[in-house]
XYZ file of N, CA and C in Angstrom:
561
model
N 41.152 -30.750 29.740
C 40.534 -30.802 28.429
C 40.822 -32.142 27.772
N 40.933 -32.879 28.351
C 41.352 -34.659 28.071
C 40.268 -34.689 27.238
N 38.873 -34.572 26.988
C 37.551 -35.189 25.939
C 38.072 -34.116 24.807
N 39.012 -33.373 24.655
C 38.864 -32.417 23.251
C 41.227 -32.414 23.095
N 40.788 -32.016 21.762
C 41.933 -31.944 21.266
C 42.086 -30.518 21.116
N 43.038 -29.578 21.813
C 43.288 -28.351 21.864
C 43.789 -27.692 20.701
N 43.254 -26.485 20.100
C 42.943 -25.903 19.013
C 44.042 -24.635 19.241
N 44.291 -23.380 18.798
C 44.908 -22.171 18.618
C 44.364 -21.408 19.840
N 44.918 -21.112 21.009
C 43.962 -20.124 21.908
C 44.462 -19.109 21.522
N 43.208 -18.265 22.023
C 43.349 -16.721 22.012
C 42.592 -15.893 22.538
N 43.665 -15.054 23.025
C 42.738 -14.109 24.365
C 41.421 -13.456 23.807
N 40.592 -13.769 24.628
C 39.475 -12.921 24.001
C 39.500 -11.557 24.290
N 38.999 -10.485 24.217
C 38.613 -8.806 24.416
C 37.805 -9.004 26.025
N 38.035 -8.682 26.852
C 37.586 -8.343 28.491
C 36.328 -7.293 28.018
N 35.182 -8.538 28.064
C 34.221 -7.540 28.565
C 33.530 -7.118 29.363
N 32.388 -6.769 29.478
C 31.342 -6.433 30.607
C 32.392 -6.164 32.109
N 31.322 -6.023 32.989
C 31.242 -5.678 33.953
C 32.908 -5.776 35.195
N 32.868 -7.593 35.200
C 33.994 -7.818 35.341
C 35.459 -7.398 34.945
N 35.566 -7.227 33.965
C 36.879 -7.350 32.999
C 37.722 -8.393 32.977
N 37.275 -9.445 33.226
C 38.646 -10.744 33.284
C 38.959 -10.766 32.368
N 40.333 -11.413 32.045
C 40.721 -11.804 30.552
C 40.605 -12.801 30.562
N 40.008 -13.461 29.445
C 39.591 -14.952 29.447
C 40.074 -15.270 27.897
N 40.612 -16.432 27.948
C 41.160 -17.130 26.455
C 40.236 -17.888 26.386
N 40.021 -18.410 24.788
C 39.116 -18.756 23.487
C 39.874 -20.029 23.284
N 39.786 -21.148 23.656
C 40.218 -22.446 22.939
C 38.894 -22.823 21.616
N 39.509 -22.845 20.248
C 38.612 -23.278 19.205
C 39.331 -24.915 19.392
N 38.469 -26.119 19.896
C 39.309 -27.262 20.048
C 38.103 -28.480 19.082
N 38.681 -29.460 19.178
C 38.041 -30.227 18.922
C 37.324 -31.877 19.731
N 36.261 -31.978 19.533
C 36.060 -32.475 20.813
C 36.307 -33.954 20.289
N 36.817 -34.831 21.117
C 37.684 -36.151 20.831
C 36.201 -37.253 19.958
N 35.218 -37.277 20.882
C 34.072 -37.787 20.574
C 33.965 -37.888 19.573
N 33.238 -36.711 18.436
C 32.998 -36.845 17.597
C 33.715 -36.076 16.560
N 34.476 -35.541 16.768
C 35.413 -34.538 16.158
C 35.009 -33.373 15.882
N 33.620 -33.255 16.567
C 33.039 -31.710 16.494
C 33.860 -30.325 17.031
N 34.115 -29.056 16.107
C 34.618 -28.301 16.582
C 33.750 -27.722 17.620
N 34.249 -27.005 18.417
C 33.767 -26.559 20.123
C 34.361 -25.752 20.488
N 33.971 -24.621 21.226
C 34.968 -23.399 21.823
C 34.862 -23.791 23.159
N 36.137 -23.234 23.753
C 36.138 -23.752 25.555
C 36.528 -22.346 25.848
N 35.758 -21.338 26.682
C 35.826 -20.201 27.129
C 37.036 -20.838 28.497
N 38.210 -20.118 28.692
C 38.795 -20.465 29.937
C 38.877 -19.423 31.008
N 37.920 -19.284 32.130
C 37.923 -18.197 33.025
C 39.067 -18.694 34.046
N 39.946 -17.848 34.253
C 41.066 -18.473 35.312
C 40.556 -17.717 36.368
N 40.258 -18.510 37.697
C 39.470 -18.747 38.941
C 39.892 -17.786 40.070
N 41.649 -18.493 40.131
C 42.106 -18.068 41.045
C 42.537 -16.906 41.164
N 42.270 -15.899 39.925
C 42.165 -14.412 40.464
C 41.073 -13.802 40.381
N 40.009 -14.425 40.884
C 38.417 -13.936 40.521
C 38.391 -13.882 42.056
N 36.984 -12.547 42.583
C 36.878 -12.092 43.624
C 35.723 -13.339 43.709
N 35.156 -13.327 44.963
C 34.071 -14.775 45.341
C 32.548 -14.032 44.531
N 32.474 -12.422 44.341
C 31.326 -12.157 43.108
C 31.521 -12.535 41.653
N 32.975 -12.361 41.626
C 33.494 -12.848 39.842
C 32.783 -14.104 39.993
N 33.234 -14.796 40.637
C 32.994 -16.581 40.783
C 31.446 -17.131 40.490
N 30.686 -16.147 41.382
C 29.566 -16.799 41.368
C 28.936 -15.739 40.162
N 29.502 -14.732 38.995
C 28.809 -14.339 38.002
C 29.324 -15.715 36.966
N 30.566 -16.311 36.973
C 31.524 -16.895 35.699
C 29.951 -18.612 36.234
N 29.655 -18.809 37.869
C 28.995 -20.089 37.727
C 27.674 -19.519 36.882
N 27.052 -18.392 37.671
C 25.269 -17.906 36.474
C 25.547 -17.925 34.982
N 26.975 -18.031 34.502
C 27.107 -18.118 33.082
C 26.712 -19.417 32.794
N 27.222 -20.294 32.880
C 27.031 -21.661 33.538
C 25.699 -22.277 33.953
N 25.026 -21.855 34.873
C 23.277 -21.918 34.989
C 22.664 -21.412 34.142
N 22.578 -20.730 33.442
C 21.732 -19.628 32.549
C 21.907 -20.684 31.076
N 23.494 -20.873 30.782
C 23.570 -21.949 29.226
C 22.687 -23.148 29.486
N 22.765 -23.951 30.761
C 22.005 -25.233 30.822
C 20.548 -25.222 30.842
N 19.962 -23.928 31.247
C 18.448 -23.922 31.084
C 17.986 -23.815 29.692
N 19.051 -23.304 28.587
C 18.707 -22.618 27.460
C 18.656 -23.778 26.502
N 17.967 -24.566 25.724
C 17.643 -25.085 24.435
C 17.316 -24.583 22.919
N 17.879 -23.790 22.468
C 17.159 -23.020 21.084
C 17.946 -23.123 20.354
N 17.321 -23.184 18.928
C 18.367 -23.269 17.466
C 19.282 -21.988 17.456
N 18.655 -20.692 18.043
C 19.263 -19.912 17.718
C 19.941 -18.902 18.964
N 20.626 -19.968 19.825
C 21.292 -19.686 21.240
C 22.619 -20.831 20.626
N 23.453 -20.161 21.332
C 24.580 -21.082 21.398
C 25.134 -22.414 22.274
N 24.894 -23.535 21.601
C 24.668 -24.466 22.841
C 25.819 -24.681 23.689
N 25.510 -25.070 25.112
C 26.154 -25.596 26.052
C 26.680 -26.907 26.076
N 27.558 -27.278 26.232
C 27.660 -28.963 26.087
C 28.287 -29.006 27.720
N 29.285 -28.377 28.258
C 29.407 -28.843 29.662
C 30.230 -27.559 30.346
N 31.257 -27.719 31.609
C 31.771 -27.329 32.404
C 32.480 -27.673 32.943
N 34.186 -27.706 33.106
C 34.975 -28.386 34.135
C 36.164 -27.164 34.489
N 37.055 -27.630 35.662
C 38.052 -26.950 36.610
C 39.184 -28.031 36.117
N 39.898 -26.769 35.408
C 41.299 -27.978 35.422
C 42.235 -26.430 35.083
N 43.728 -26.433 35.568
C 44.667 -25.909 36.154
C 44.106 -24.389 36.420
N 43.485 -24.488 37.557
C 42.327 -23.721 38.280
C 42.160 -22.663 37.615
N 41.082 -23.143 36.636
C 39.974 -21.914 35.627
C 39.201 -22.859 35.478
N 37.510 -22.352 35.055
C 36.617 -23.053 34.736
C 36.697 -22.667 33.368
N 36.851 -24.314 32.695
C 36.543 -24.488 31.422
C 35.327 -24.097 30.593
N 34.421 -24.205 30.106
C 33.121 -23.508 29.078
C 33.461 -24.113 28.104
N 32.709 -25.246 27.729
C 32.654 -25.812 26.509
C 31.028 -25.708 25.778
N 31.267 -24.905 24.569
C 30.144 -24.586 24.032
C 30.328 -24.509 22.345
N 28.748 -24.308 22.061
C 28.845 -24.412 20.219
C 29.805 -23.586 19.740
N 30.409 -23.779 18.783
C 31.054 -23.009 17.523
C 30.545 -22.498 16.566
N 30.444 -21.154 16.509
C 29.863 -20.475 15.690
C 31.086 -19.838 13.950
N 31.441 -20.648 13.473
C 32.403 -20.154 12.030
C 31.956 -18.965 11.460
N 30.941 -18.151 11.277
C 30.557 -17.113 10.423
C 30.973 -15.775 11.545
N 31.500 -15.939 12.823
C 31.906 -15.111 13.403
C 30.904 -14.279 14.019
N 31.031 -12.799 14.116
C 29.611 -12.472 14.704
C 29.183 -10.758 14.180
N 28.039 -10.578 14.120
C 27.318 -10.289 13.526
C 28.256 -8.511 13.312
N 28.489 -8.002 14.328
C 29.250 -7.156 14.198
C 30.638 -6.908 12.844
N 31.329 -8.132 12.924
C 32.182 -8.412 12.014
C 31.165 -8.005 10.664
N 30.226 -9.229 10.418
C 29.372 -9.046 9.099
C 29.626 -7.889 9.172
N 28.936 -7.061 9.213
C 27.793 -5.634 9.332
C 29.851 -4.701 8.806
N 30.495 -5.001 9.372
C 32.110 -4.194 9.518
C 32.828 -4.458 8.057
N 32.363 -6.182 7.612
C 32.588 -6.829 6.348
C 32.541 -5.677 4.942
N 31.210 -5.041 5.525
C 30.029 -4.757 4.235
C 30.789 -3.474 4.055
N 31.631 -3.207 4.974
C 32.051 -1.443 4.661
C 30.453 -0.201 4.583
N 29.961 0.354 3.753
C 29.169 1.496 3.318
C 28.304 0.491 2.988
N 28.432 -0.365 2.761
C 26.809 -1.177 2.060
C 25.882 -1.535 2.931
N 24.763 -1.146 2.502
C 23.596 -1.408 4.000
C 23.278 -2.561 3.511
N 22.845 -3.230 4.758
C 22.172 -4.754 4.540
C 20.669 -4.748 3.999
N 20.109 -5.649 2.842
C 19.178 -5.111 2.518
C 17.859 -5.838 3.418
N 16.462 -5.140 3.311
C 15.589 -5.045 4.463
C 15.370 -6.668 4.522
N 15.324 -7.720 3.580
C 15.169 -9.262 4.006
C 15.852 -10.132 4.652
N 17.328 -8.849 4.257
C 18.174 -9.992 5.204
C 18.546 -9.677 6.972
N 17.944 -8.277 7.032
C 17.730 -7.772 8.334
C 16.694 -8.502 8.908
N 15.550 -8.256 8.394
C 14.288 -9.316 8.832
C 14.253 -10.545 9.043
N 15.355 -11.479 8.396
C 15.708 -13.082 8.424
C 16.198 -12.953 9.662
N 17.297 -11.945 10.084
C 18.500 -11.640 11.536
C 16.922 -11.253 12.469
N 16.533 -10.644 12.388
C 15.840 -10.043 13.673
C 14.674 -10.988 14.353
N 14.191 -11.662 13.108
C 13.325 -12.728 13.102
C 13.831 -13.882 14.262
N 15.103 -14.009 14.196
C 16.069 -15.180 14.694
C 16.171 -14.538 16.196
N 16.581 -13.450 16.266
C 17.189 -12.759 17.399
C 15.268 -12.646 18.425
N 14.673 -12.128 17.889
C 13.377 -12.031 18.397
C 13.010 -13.498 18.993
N 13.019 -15.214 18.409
C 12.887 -16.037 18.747
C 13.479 -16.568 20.032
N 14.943 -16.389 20.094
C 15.828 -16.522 20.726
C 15.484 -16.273 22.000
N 15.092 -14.864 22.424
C 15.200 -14.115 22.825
C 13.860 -14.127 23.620
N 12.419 -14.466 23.095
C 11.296 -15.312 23.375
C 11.855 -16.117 24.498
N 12.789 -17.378 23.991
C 12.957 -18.106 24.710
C 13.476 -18.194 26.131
N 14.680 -17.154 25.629
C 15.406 -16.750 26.893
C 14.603 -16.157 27.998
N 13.499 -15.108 27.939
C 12.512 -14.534 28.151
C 11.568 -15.495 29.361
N 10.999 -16.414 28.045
C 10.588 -17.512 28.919
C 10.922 -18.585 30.128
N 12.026 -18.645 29.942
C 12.771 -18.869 31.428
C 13.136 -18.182 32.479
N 12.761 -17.104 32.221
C 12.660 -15.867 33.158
C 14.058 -15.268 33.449
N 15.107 -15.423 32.201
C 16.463 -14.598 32.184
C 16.130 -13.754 31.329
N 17.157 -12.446 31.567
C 17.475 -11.577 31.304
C 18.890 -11.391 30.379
N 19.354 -11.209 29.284
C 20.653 -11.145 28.940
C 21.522 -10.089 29.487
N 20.996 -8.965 29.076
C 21.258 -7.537 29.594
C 23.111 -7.155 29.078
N 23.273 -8.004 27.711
C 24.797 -7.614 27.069
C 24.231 -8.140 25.542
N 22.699 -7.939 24.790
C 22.713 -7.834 23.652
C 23.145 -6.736 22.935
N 24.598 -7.295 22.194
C 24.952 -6.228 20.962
C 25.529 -7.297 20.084
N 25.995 -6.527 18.698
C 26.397 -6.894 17.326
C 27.549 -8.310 17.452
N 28.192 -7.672 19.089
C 29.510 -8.660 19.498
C 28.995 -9.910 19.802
N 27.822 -10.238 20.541
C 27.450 -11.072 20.948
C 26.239 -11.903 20.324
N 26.113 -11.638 19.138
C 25.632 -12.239 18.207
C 25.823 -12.853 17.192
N 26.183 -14.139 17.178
C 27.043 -15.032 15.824
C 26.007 -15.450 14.761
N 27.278 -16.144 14.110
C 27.090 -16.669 12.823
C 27.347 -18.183 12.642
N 26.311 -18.860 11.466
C 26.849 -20.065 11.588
C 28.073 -20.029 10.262
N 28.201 -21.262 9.850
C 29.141 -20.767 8.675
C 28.957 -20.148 7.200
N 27.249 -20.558 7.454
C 26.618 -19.718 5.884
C 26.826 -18.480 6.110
N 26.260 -18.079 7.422
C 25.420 -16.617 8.244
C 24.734 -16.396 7.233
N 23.587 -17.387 7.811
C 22.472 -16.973 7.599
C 21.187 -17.722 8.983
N 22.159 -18.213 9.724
C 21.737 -19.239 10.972
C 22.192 -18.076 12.261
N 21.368 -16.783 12.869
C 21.522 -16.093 14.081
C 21.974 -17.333 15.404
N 22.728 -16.623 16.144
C 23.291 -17.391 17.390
C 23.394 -16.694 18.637
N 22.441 -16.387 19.427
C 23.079 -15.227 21.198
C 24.079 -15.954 21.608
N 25.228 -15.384 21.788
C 26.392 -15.908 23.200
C 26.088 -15.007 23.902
N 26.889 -15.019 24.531
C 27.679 -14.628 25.833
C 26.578 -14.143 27.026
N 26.242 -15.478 27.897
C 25.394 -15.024 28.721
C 26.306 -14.736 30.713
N 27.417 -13.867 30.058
C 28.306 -13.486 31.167
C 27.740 -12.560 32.129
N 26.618 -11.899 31.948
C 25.949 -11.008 33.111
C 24.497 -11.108 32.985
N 24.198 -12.364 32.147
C 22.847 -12.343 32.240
C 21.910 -12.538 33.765
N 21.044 -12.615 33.641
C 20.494 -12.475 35.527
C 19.150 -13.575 35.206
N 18.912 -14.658 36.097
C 17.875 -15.378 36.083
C 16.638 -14.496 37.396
N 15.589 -14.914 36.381
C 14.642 -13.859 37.772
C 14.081 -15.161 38.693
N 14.109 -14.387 39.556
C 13.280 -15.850 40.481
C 11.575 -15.882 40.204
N 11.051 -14.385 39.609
C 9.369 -15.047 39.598
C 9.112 -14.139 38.215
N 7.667 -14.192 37.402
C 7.151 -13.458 36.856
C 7.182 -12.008 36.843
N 6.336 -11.388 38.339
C 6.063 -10.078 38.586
C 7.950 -9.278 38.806
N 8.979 -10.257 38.725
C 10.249 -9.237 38.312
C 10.757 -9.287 37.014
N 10.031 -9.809 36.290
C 10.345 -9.615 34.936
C 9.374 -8.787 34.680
N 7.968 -8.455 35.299
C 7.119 -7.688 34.848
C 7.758 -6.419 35.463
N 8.414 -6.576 36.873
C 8.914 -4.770 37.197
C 9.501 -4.006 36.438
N 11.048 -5.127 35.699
C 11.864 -4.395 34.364
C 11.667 -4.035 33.365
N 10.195 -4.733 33.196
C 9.183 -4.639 31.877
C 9.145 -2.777 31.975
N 8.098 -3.148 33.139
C 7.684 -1.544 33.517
C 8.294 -0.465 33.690
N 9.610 -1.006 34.309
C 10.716 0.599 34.651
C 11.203 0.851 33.540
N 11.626 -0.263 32.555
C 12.059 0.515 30.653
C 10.814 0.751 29.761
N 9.586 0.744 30.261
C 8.402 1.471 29.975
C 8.339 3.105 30.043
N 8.277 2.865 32.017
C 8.800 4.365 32.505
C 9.682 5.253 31.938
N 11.038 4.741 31.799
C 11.854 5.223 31.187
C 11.780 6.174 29.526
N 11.438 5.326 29.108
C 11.219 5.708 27.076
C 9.992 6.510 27.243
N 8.941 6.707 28.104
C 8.266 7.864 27.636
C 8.550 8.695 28.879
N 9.517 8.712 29.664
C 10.033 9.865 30.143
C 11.299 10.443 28.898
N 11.720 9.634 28.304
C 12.459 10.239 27.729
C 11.770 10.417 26.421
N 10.968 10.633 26.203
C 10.138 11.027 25.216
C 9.343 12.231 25.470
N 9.337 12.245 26.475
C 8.894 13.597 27.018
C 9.665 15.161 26.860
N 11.040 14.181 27.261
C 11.989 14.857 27.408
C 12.904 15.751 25.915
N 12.265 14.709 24.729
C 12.204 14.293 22.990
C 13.584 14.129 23.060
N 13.556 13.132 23.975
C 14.959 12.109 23.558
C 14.848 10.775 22.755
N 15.371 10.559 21.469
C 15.292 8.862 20.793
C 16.105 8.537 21.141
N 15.692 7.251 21.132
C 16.358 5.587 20.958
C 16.696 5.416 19.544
């Protein structure tokens, strides 16, 4: 981490699929003194599938360009974990908000400003033919107003290789919701 000045780490919460525990460097990057988070996946106890899900994290940030994705700035191996250096989001994430408010519902404009953002995003991601497949409240930040939506964590997202398999998943959670509508199960 020689280009950044190391910040407070802290273990993050093990999620998805994997469960690694991975620490949160909030650092600062030497350059410009921009704050930056460095996700640290430590390597050498990852199975050779951990490995190649922690690199698609990694492929999936560099295809992604959007205001309202969390940017990528790079990737390095140093005391064997891959580093993750990416945007900083200060308003925390959306879950927190929503936990903030206690009993108070958010009112319908400022849901519509969030969904508006998340819908764009999400377009985009779309359009490159990934999949996130870990959108929730956790993985949705804030800038420091929050009022600026942000997707992280693209740790199990899946890149498709063509159209017609984004059109299959289209179709099988088609299938799905009016079988379970049949069934008069909601979403």
């Amino acid at each position: 981490m020689s280009s950044y000045e190391d910040g407070r780490p802290r273990t993050a919460t093990p999620i998805g699929p994997d469960r690694l525990p991975r620490i949160v460097h909030l650092c600062s990057r030497k350059a410009d003194q921009k704050l930056v988070i460095i996700k640290q996946i430590p390597v050498e106890q990852m199975t050779k599938d951990e490995r190649l899900a922690a690199q698609n994290e990694c492929q999936v940030l560099k295809l992604l360009n959007h205001p309202n994705i969390i940017e990528y700035y790079e990737n390095f191996l140093e005391d064997k974990a891959l580093m993750i250096a990416m945007e900083y989001a200060p308003g925390g994430t959306l879950a927190d908000y929503i936990q903030k408010r206690c009993n108070s519902l958010l009112d319908e404009d400022t849901i519509l400003h969030f969904f508006v953002q998340i819908l764009l995003a999400l377009h985009h991601v779309h359009n490159k033919l990934i999949l996130h497949r870990d959108l929730k409240t956790q993985n949705i930040l804030l800038d420091k107003h929050q009022l600026i939506v942000k997707i992280g964590d693209f740790g199990i997202s899946k890149i498709l290789s063509s159209k017609s398999k984004a059109y299959t998943v289209s179709r099988q959670r088609h299938k799905i919701y009016r079988r379970a509508k049949k069934c008069n199960i909601h979403f």
